Short mmCIF file of C-alpha atoms in Angstrom, two decimals:
data_model
loop_
_atom_site.label_atom_id
_atom_site.label_comp_id
_atom_site.label_asym_id
_atom_site.label_seq_id
_atom_site.Cartn_x
_atom_site.Cartn_y
_atom_site.Cartn_z
CA MET A 736 19.43 -24.15 9.68
CA THR A 737 16.73 -23.34 7.82
CA GLU A 738 16.43 -19.96 5.93
CA GLN A 739 14.69 -17.70 7.39
CA THR A 740 11.82 -16.06 4.98
CA SER A 741 10.50 -12.49 5.82
CA PRO A 742 7.25 -11.89 4.85
CA GLN A 743 7.02 -10.22 1.74
CA ARG A 744 6.38 -6.31 1.76
CA ASN A 745 3.15 -5.51 -0.15
CA ALA A 746 4.04 -2.07 -2.73
CA VAL A 747 1.84 -0.36 -5.25
CA VAL A 748 3.42 -0.07 -8.71
CA LEU A 749 2.54 2.20 -11.05
CA VAL A 750 2.49 0.08 -13.66
CA SER A 751 1.26 1.80 -17.53
CA GLY A 752 3.03 -0.46 -20.06
CA GLY A 753 5.75 1.91 -21.43
CA MET A 754 9.52 1.30 -20.77
CA ASP A 755 9.79 3.27 -17.23
CA SER A 756 7.29 2.03 -14.91
CA ALA A 757 8.40 -1.89 -16.39
CA VAL A 758 11.96 -1.14 -14.85
CA VAL A 759 10.16 0.56 -11.63
CA ALA A 760 8.19 -2.74 -11.86
CA ALA A 761 11.00 -4.94 -12.06
CA MET A 762 13.63 -3.14 -9.68
CA ALA A 763 11.02 -3.10 -7.02
CA ARG A 764 10.37 -7.17 -7.45
CA ALA A 765 14.05 -6.61 -7.30
CA GLN A 766 13.84 -5.38 -3.85
CA GLY A 767 11.37 -8.06 -2.86
CA PHE A 768 8.54 -6.46 -2.97
CA ALA A 769 5.25 -8.42 -3.74
CA VAL A 770 4.22 -5.75 -6.31
CA HIS A 771 0.10 -4.66 -7.02
CA ALA A 772 0.49 -3.36 -10.14
CA LEU A 773 -2.37 -0.19 -11.03
CA SER A 774 -2.75 1.00 -14.35
CA VAL A 775 -5.08 4.33 -14.27
CA ALA A 776 -7.10 4.42 -17.69
CA TYR A 777 -7.49 8.02 -18.05
CA GLY A 778 -9.50 7.63 -21.08
CA GLN A 779 -6.86 7.73 -22.86
CA ARG A 780 -5.86 6.64 -26.91
CA HIS A 781 -2.98 4.07 -25.92
CA ASP A 782 -5.81 1.13 -25.38
CA SER A 783 -2.72 -1.11 -26.56
CA GLU A 784 -0.40 0.24 -23.46
CA LEU A 785 -3.24 -1.50 -20.95
CA GLN A 786 -2.25 -5.04 -22.85
CA ALA A 787 1.35 -4.42 -22.18
CA ALA A 788 0.94 -3.28 -18.54
CA ALA A 789 -0.30 -6.89 -18.35
CA ARG A 790 2.08 -8.57 -20.24
CA VAL A 791 4.30 -6.70 -18.16
CA CYS A 792 2.70 -7.52 -15.00
CA ALA A 793 3.26 -11.00 -15.90
CA MET A 794 6.89 -10.95 -17.16
CA VAL A 795 7.80 -9.14 -13.28
CA GLY A 796 5.64 -11.88 -11.48
CA ALA A 797 2.81 -8.78 -9.97
CA SER A 798 1.10 -10.48 -7.43
CA ALA A 799 -2.03 -8.74 -9.10
CA HIS A 800 -3.17 -5.86 -11.38
CA LYS A 801 -5.40 -3.95 -10.99
CA VAL A 802 -7.51 -1.13 -13.82
CA VAL A 803 -8.67 1.82 -12.81
CA ASP A 804 -10.68 3.76 -15.14
CA VAL A 805 -10.26 7.57 -14.52
CA ASP A 806 -12.37 9.19 -17.21
CA LEU A 807 -10.82 12.20 -17.79
CA ARG A 808 -12.00 13.49 -21.29
CA SER A 809 -14.54 15.37 -20.10
CA ILE A 810 -12.68 18.21 -18.39
CA GLY A 811 -10.43 18.00 -22.02
CA GLY A 812 -7.05 19.84 -22.27
CA SER A 813 -4.67 17.12 -22.71
CA ALA A 814 -3.60 15.43 -27.16
CA LEU A 815 -3.49 12.15 -25.65
CA THR A 816 -7.19 12.42 -24.43
CA ASP A 817 -8.89 14.62 -26.93
CA ASP A 818 -8.43 14.91 -30.47
CA ILE A 819 -5.51 17.18 -30.85
CA ASP A 820 -2.65 16.10 -32.90
CA VAL A 821 -0.36 14.33 -31.40
CA PRO A 822 3.18 16.14 -32.21
CA GLU A 823 5.66 14.98 -33.70
CA GLU A 824 8.02 16.69 -32.66
CA GLY A 825 9.65 17.85 -29.88
CA GLY A 826 8.59 22.11 -28.72
CA ASP A 827 9.58 24.78 -25.53
CA GLY A 828 7.59 24.71 -22.28
CA ILE A 829 4.79 22.59 -21.82
CA PRO A 830 3.94 19.77 -24.30
CA VAL A 831 0.46 19.74 -25.63
CA THR A 832 0.61 15.79 -24.26
CA TYR A 833 0.57 16.81 -20.77
CA VAL A 834 -2.17 15.66 -19.22
CA PRO A 835 -3.85 18.24 -16.34
CA ALA A 836 -3.24 16.74 -12.99
CA ARG A 837 -2.06 13.08 -14.11
CA ASN A 838 0.64 12.47 -11.68
CA THR A 839 -1.48 13.65 -9.02
CA ILE A 840 -4.45 11.61 -10.11
CA MET A 841 -2.74 8.22 -10.50
CA LEU A 842 -0.51 8.76 -7.46
CA SER A 843 -3.86 9.26 -5.49
CA VAL A 844 -5.36 6.23 -7.05
CA ALA A 845 -2.05 4.03 -5.78
CA LEU A 846 -2.91 5.77 -2.08
CA GLY A 847 -6.25 4.66 -2.17
CA TRP A 848 -4.72 1.41 -3.11
CA ALA A 849 -2.17 1.17 -0.17
CA GLU A 850 -4.75 1.74 2.15
CA VAL A 851 -6.49 -0.94 1.25
CA LEU A 852 -3.45 -3.42 1.58
CA ASN A 853 -1.93 -2.27 4.28
CA ALA A 854 1.34 -0.80 2.13
CA SER A 855 3.68 2.14 2.58
CA ASP A 856 5.49 2.24 -0.76
CA ILE A 857 4.50 3.61 -4.10
CA PHE A 858 6.68 2.97 -6.79
CA CYS A 859 6.22 5.40 -9.91
CA GLY A 860 8.12 6.09 -13.12
CA VAL A 861 8.14 10.28 -12.83
CA ASN A 862 11.81 11.47 -14.60
CA ALA A 863 12.34 14.58 -14.51
CA VAL A 864 15.19 14.52 -17.50
CA ASP A 865 13.05 13.96 -20.12
CA TYR A 866 10.05 15.69 -18.79
CA SER A 867 11.45 18.71 -17.47
CA GLY A 868 8.63 20.57 -18.70
CA TYR A 869 5.90 18.87 -16.74
CA PRO A 870 5.79 20.05 -12.97
CA ASP A 871 4.47 16.72 -11.85
CA CYS A 872 7.29 15.34 -13.16
CA ARG A 873 10.24 16.90 -10.15
CA PRO A 874 11.39 15.70 -6.86
CA ALA A 875 9.11 18.76 -5.63
CA PHE A 876 6.55 17.47 -6.51
CA ILE A 877 7.50 13.87 -5.65
CA GLU A 878 8.08 15.36 -2.08
CA SER A 879 5.10 16.99 -1.84
CA PHE A 880 3.16 14.06 -2.19
CA GLN A 881 4.83 11.87 0.44
CA ASN A 882 4.59 14.36 2.80
CA LEU A 883 0.47 13.99 1.59
CA ALA A 884 -0.06 10.92 1.95
CA GLN A 885 1.94 11.19 5.27
CA VAL A 886 -0.96 12.58 6.72
CA ALA A 887 -3.87 11.76 4.22
CA THR A 888 -3.78 7.78 5.33
CA ARG A 889 -4.71 6.12 8.84
CA ALA A 890 -0.67 4.64 8.41
CA GLY A 891 0.55 7.88 8.55
CA VAL A 892 -1.75 9.30 10.63
CA GLU A 893 -0.48 7.11 13.43
CA GLY A 894 2.63 7.03 12.22
CA THR A 895 4.26 4.14 10.07
CA PRO A 896 6.01 6.46 7.25
CA MET A 897 4.83 6.76 3.47
CA ARG A 898 7.34 6.75 1.34
CA ILE A 899 6.50 7.78 -1.85
CA HIS A 900 9.68 5.85 -4.70
CA ALA A 901 10.67 7.34 -8.41
CA PRO A 902 13.79 5.70 -8.27
CA LEU A 903 13.66 7.13 -12.08
CA MET A 904 14.67 10.72 -11.61
CA SER A 905 17.08 11.24 -12.16
CA MET A 906 18.04 9.32 -14.93
CA SER A 907 19.25 9.47 -18.44
CA LYS A 908 16.41 7.27 -20.74
CA ALA A 909 20.00 5.21 -21.92
CA ASP A 910 20.38 4.70 -18.08
CA ILE A 911 16.42 3.53 -17.53
CA VAL A 912 17.10 0.84 -21.04
CA ARG A 913 21.23 0.01 -19.14
CA ALA A 914 19.05 -1.15 -15.47
CA GLY A 915 16.26 -2.81 -17.22
CA VAL A 916 18.73 -4.93 -19.44
CA GLU A 917 20.49 -5.51 -15.75
CA LEU A 918 17.10 -6.63 -14.40
CA GLY A 919 15.77 -8.55 -17.13
CA VAL A 920 13.43 -6.97 -19.08
CA ASP A 921 12.22 -7.82 -22.00
CA PHE A 922 11.06 -4.03 -23.75
CA ALA A 923 9.85 -6.06 -27.10
CA GLN A 924 6.70 -6.10 -24.23
CA THR A 925 6.18 -2.67 -23.05
CA VAL A 926 4.26 0.12 -25.53
CA SER A 927 5.69 3.55 -25.76
CA CYS A 928 4.27 5.31 -28.62
CA TYR A 929 1.60 7.30 -27.53
CA GLN A 930 -0.38 6.82 -31.51
CA ALA A 931 0.49 2.97 -31.00
CA ASP A 932 -1.85 0.89 -33.12
CA ALA A 933 -4.27 -2.26 -32.29
CA GLY A 934 -1.46 -4.42 -31.85
CA GLY A 935 1.15 -2.17 -29.92
CA ARG A 936 2.88 -0.50 -32.99
CA ALA A 937 4.77 1.98 -32.92
CA CYS A 938 4.32 5.13 -35.24
CA GLY A 939 8.30 6.50 -34.21
CA HIS A 940 8.18 9.82 -34.87
CA CYS A 941 6.60 11.05 -31.58
CA ASP A 942 7.76 12.62 -28.95
CA ALA A 943 7.86 9.10 -26.98
CA CYS A 944 8.88 7.12 -29.54
CA ARG A 945 11.82 9.41 -30.82
CA LEU A 946 13.15 9.45 -26.62
CA ARG A 947 12.70 5.62 -26.26
CA ALA A 948 14.91 4.93 -29.95
CA GLN A 949 17.60 7.46 -28.66
CA GLY A 950 17.91 5.30 -25.59
CA PHE A 951 18.21 2.24 -26.61
CA ALA A 952 21.19 3.90 -29.21
CA GLU A 953 23.13 5.44 -26.55
CA ALA A 954 22.81 2.49 -23.93
CA GLY A 955 24.17 0.89 -27.41
CA VAL A 956 21.47 -1.93 -27.02
CA GLU A 957 19.79 -3.47 -29.91
CA ASP A 958 15.76 -1.62 -29.71
CA PRO A 959 13.47 -4.37 -29.56
CA THR A 960 10.94 -1.48 -30.26
CA HIS A 961 7.80 -3.07 -32.80
CA TYR A 962 7.32 -0.20 -35.37
CA ARG A 963 4.64 -0.66 -37.50
CA MET M 321 -20.24 56.88 -13.80
CA THR M 322 -21.15 53.21 -14.79
CA GLU M 323 -20.15 50.91 -12.40
CA GLN M 324 -17.04 48.76 -13.34
CA THR M 325 -17.23 44.93 -13.35
CA SER M 326 -14.33 42.16 -12.46
CA PRO M 327 -14.49 39.57 -14.48
CA GLN M 328 -15.50 36.60 -12.66
CA ARG M 329 -12.92 34.53 -11.56
CA ASN M 330 -13.09 30.56 -12.45
CA ALA M 331 -13.41 28.08 -9.08
CA VAL M 332 -13.59 24.45 -9.53
CA VAL M 333 -16.26 23.22 -6.22
CA LEU M 334 -16.64 19.05 -5.57
CA VAL M 335 -20.22 18.74 -5.31
CA SER M 336 -22.02 15.64 -3.89
CA GLY M 337 -24.96 16.19 -3.73
CA GLY M 338 -25.38 16.30 0.35
CA MET M 339 -26.11 19.51 1.82
CA ASP M 340 -22.71 19.95 2.77
CA SER M 341 -21.33 20.98 -0.52
CA ALA M 342 -24.36 22.37 -1.50
CA VAL M 343 -23.60 25.53 1.06
CA VAL M 344 -19.94 25.01 -0.66
CA ALA M 345 -21.08 26.76 -3.69
CA ALA M 346 -23.24 28.67 -2.72
CA MET M 347 -20.47 30.10 -0.73
CA ALA M 348 -18.19 30.64 -3.35
CA ARG M 349 -20.38 32.55 -5.78
CA ALA M 350 -21.55 33.92 -3.27
CA GLN M 351 -18.06 34.98 -3.01
CA GLY M 352 -18.25 36.12 -6.54
CA PHE M 353 -16.35 32.98 -8.49
CA ALA M 354 -17.93 31.59 -11.59
CA VAL M 355 -18.83 27.86 -9.93
CA HIS M 356 -17.67 25.11 -12.50
CA ALA M 357 -19.52 21.76 -10.21
CA LEU M 358 -17.75 19.02 -10.16
CA SER M 359 -18.89 15.61 -9.38
CA VAL M 360 -16.65 12.92 -8.89
CA ALA M 361 -18.72 9.22 -9.01
CA TYR M 362 -16.55 6.58 -7.59
CA GLY M 363 -18.64 3.83 -8.18
CA GLN M 364 -21.30 4.65 -5.38
CA ARG M 365 -24.05 3.03 -4.56
CA HIS M 366 -25.97 6.18 -4.69
CA ASP M 367 -26.20 7.23 -7.92
CA SER M 368 -29.38 9.21 -6.39
CA GLU M 369 -26.49 11.90 -4.66
CA LEU M 370 -25.68 12.90 -8.42
CA GLN M 371 -29.18 14.08 -9.83
CA ALA M 372 -29.28 15.91 -6.53
CA ALA M 373 -26.05 17.31 -7.12
CA ALA M 374 -27.31 18.51 -10.61
CA ARG M 375 -30.26 20.38 -9.08
CA VAL M 376 -27.82 21.76 -6.26
CA CYS M 377 -25.48 23.14 -9.71
CA ALA M 378 -28.94 25.06 -11.29
CA MET M 379 -29.77 26.47 -7.75
CA VAL M 380 -26.81 28.50 -7.44
CA GLY M 381 -25.99 29.37 -11.13
CA ALA M 382 -23.18 26.81 -11.60
CA SER M 383 -21.43 28.15 -14.59
CA ALA M 384 -20.22 24.22 -15.67
CA HIS M 385 -21.55 20.96 -14.38
CA LYS M 386 -18.94 18.04 -15.06
CA VAL M 387 -19.09 14.87 -13.52
CA VAL M 388 -15.92 12.79 -13.79
CA ASP M 389 -16.03 8.49 -13.65
CA VAL M 390 -13.28 7.03 -10.93
CA ASP M 391 -14.30 3.47 -10.54
CA LEU M 392 -12.55 2.11 -7.23
CA ARG M 393 -15.25 -0.58 -6.81
CA SER M 394 -11.69 -2.63 -8.31
CA ILE M 395 -9.97 -1.51 -5.53
CA GLY M 396 -12.73 -2.01 -3.01
CA GLY M 397 -11.96 -1.03 1.64
CA SER M 398 -15.63 0.48 1.73
CA ALA M 399 -18.78 0.19 2.27
CA LEU M 400 -19.77 2.94 -0.12
CA THR M 401 -18.57 0.90 -2.72
CA ASP M 402 -18.51 -2.55 -2.01
CA ASP M 403 -20.96 -4.99 -0.49
CA ILE M 404 -20.58 -4.12 3.54
CA ASP M 405 -23.54 -3.28 5.20
CA VAL M 406 -23.88 0.41 5.72
CA PRO M 407 -23.86 1.05 9.39
CA GLU M 408 -26.92 2.17 11.32
CA GLU M 409 -25.33 3.62 14.30
CA GLY M 410 -22.06 5.66 14.65
CA GLY M 411 -18.69 3.59 15.67
CA ASP M 412 -15.54 4.34 17.36
CA GLY M 413 -12.46 4.87 14.81
CA ILE M 414 -12.48 5.22 10.99
CA PRO M 415 -15.96 4.39 9.61
CA VAL M 416 -16.22 1.28 7.48
CA THR M 417 -18.27 4.10 4.99
CA TYR M 418 -14.77 5.68 4.60
CA VAL M 419 -13.22 5.29 1.01
CA PRO M 420 -9.71 5.37 0.64
CA ALA M 421 -8.10 8.41 -0.26
CA ARG M 422 -11.71 10.11 -1.58
CA ASN M 423 -10.64 13.31 -0.99
CA THR M 424 -7.34 13.09 -1.88
CA ILE M 425 -8.25 11.80 -4.94
CA MET M 426 -11.68 14.57 -5.69
CA LEU M 427 -9.20 17.10 -5.53
CA SER M 428 -6.61 15.59 -7.74
CA VAL M 429 -9.22 15.22 -10.17
CA ALA M 430 -10.60 19.43 -9.48
CA LEU M 431 -6.87 20.26 -9.30
CA GLY M 432 -6.75 18.30 -13.46
CA TRP M 433 -9.88 21.00 -14.34
CA ALA M 434 -8.24 24.10 -12.31
CA GLU M 435 -5.27 23.53 -14.43
CA VAL M 436 -7.09 23.33 -17.77
CA LEU M 437 -9.77 26.55 -16.41
CA ASN M 438 -6.68 28.21 -15.48
CA ALA M 439 -8.79 28.49 -12.33
CA SER M 440 -6.96 28.73 -9.21
CA ASP M 441 -9.52 28.29 -6.62
CA ILE M 442 -10.55 24.97 -5.50
CA PHE M 443 -13.69 24.46 -2.84
CA CYS M 444 -15.00 21.56 -1.00
CA GLY M 445 -16.96 20.67 1.65
CA VAL M 446 -14.38 18.93 4.30
CA ASN M 447 -15.61 19.13 7.45
CA ALA M 448 -13.29 17.92 10.78
CA VAL M 449 -16.22 18.12 13.42
CA ASP M 450 -18.72 15.24 12.31
CA TYR M 451 -15.63 13.22 10.18
CA SER M 452 -12.83 13.51 12.68
CA GLY M 453 -12.30 9.56 12.03
CA TYR M 454 -11.61 10.60 8.95
CA PRO M 455 -7.71 11.42 8.25
CA ASP M 456 -8.23 13.74 5.45
CA CYS M 457 -10.97 15.60 6.56
CA ARG M 458 -8.98 17.76 8.52
CA PRO M 459 -7.55 21.08 8.77
CA ALA M 460 -3.63 20.08 7.65
CA PHE M 461 -4.58 16.79 4.70
CA ILE M 462 -6.21 20.36 3.24
CA GLU M 463 -2.55 22.34 4.01
CA SER M 464 -0.63 19.77 2.39
CA PHE M 465 -2.56 19.09 -0.28
CA GLN M 466 -2.44 22.98 -0.83
CA ASN M 467 1.22 22.80 -0.94
CA LEU M 468 0.51 19.90 -3.10
CA ALA M 469 -1.16 21.59 -5.72
CA GLN M 470 1.75 24.56 -5.81
CA VAL M 471 4.18 22.61 -6.94
CA ALA M 472 2.04 20.21 -8.99
CA THR M 473 0.57 22.93 -11.47
CA ARG M 474 2.41 25.52 -14.46
CA ALA M 475 0.39 27.98 -12.95
CA GLY M 476 1.70 27.09 -9.58
CA VAL M 477 5.08 26.55 -10.36
CA GLU M 478 4.90 29.84 -12.02
CA GLY M 479 3.50 32.01 -8.41
CA THR M 480 0.07 31.96 -8.63
CA PRO M 481 -0.95 31.27 -5.16
CA MET M 482 -3.34 27.95 -5.12
CA ARG M 483 -6.14 27.99 -2.79
CA ILE M 484 -7.66 24.76 -0.89
CA HIS M 485 -11.15 26.36 0.28
CA ALA M 486 -12.51 24.16 3.16
CA PRO M 487 -15.04 26.88 4.41
CA LEU M 488 -17.32 24.41 6.33
CA MET M 489 -13.71 22.72 8.14
CA SER M 490 -14.00 24.06 11.65
CA MET M 491 -18.24 24.09 11.68
CA SER M 492 -20.72 22.04 13.28
CA LYS M 493 -24.14 20.76 10.90
CA ALA M 494 -26.41 23.54 13.26
CA ASP M 495 -23.86 26.14 11.44
CA ILE M 496 -24.19 23.95 8.06
CA VAL M 497 -27.37 24.38 8.37
CA ARG M 498 -27.30 28.38 9.29
CA ALA M 499 -25.23 29.70 6.84
CA GLY M 500 -27.54 27.24 3.49
CA VAL M 501 -29.95 29.53 5.14
CA GLU M 502 -28.38 33.36 4.79
CA LEU M 503 -27.38 32.42 1.83
CA GLY M 504 -30.93 30.94 0.39
CA VAL M 505 -29.61 27.08 -0.25
CA ASP M 506 -33.32 24.81 -0.69
CA PHE M 507 -32.01 21.81 1.76
CA ALA M 508 -34.85 19.72 -0.23
CA GLN M 509 -33.14 19.25 -2.89
CA THR M 510 -29.83 17.51 -1.32
CA VAL M 511 -29.58 13.97 -0.62
CA SER M 512 -27.01 13.37 2.10
CA CYS M 513 -28.58 9.12 3.25
CA TYR M 514 -26.07 6.58 2.11
CA GLN M 515 -28.69 4.48 1.06
CA ALA M 516 -30.96 6.68 -0.72
CA ASP M 517 -33.41 5.35 -2.54
CA ALA M 518 -33.66 5.98 -7.13
CA GLY M 519 -35.63 8.53 -6.01
CA GLY M 520 -33.81 10.47 -3.27
CA ARG M 521 -35.55 9.83 -0.33
CA ALA M 522 -33.74 9.11 2.82
CA CYS M 523 -33.88 5.63 5.19
CA GLY M 524 -33.24 8.34 8.22
CA HIS M 525 -31.15 5.50 9.83
CA CYS M 526 -28.12 5.77 8.48
CA ASP M 527 -24.69 8.04 10.38
CA ALA M 528 -25.01 10.82 7.43
CA CYS M 529 -29.50 11.34 8.21
CA ARG M 530 -28.46 11.18 12.11
CA LEU M 531 -25.72 13.71 11.22
CA ARG M 532 -28.05 15.68 9.15
CA ALA M 533 -31.68 15.39 11.48
CA GLN M 534 -29.24 16.21 14.08
CA GLY M 535 -27.88 19.95 12.51
CA PHE M 536 -31.62 21.08 11.46
CA ALA M 537 -32.62 19.64 15.09
CA GLU M 538 -30.26 21.82 17.01
CA ALA M 539 -30.37 24.79 14.26
CA GLY M 540 -34.00 25.03 14.90
CA VAL M 541 -34.95 24.73 11.19
CA GLU M 542 -37.19 22.38 9.91
CA ASP M 543 -36.08 19.40 8.53
CA PRO M 544 -37.27 19.43 4.62
CA THR M 545 -35.56 15.80 4.39
CA HIS M 546 -37.45 13.29 1.73
CA TYR M 547 -37.93 10.73 3.86
CA ARG M 548 -38.92 7.23 2.77
#
């Protein structure tokens, strides 16, 4: 009896180069999807993340990797795209590193590529635990975007269920580290720092660095981050 | 008794340079909004539309005009961004000039700017009459995006109603021409052609030209379009 292989389904996976989306890409691959990785370059300072995204794609065996430029600098409003200092300590409310409508925009571009690919699955690393101050990092946001995807696309209108997967939604950073280790993710290839240098070395002080280091510590996993 | 002037509310208005969005911008202005015009340059061929957008902004007295680049060429799938011939006659089903998720992406960027401006009103020229083959040109799409805007933004989460205005939704091209004439829109400043030349002169044969010419004819208004 020969083994039957079913044709791989395509999925679009948002890959930033950070640790969260690396784990999501590995999860999508483990579920048998042909990973079409999408990096949205929204005029952010940390170009080294895009190099990390390419390494993540090679690591998980992505079928394709596209970088789409969306230059949000002209509309302003965030420390990640403007000349506002990146804060080095956590604060209350919505952080100044919040990029207006970032997840909406990234998922919209992913939806466009999904249409071209006839894919009905989109994966993203949205997480409500560490980013509780961001409106677009909550389950209600993902549900609402899934409803939109259903009415906005040919496939959706014709009855194909469009699915937005946010598998990290309720996971702590330590949970994400553990899940990545199980899937063989090499976190040394990823860059989370908001102000990494050209070589992808982290500052160790910004919110992203702080959360990442805590995650490794809580998971009891050695932190492979390259600090400068 | 001195006349009270209320502070102008900001609105983000998607302005492509075509006739529909020119009428929408004039409508928003007539409703007393300070028009913040947004043109999304998605790697389309017709750059002359962006010049037309700038003329439309001057014509309606826009408070600001931003052009945001979203380069969709890398994800492909449309005659407007790829090397596919633009069709010269109407056909059945979804036209090849359909840009995947275009309205979703443009509204997402508009939502980002609205957040920066503390605006809760976004205007777009989406129309279900002439574009019945496009999933993202239907009332259900606009309703769904409005629901998303409510949960995706700080203002929405805090209880401000986010409104997506699509005032042309049920209007014929002739209705749009008549509305524009009433509002003083100079249609000679607008470019609708999918393959206008560098001077903004129209081909007269593509779907967009055909619909536009029919609109003027049915409205009994002289067609001011510059043909080549």
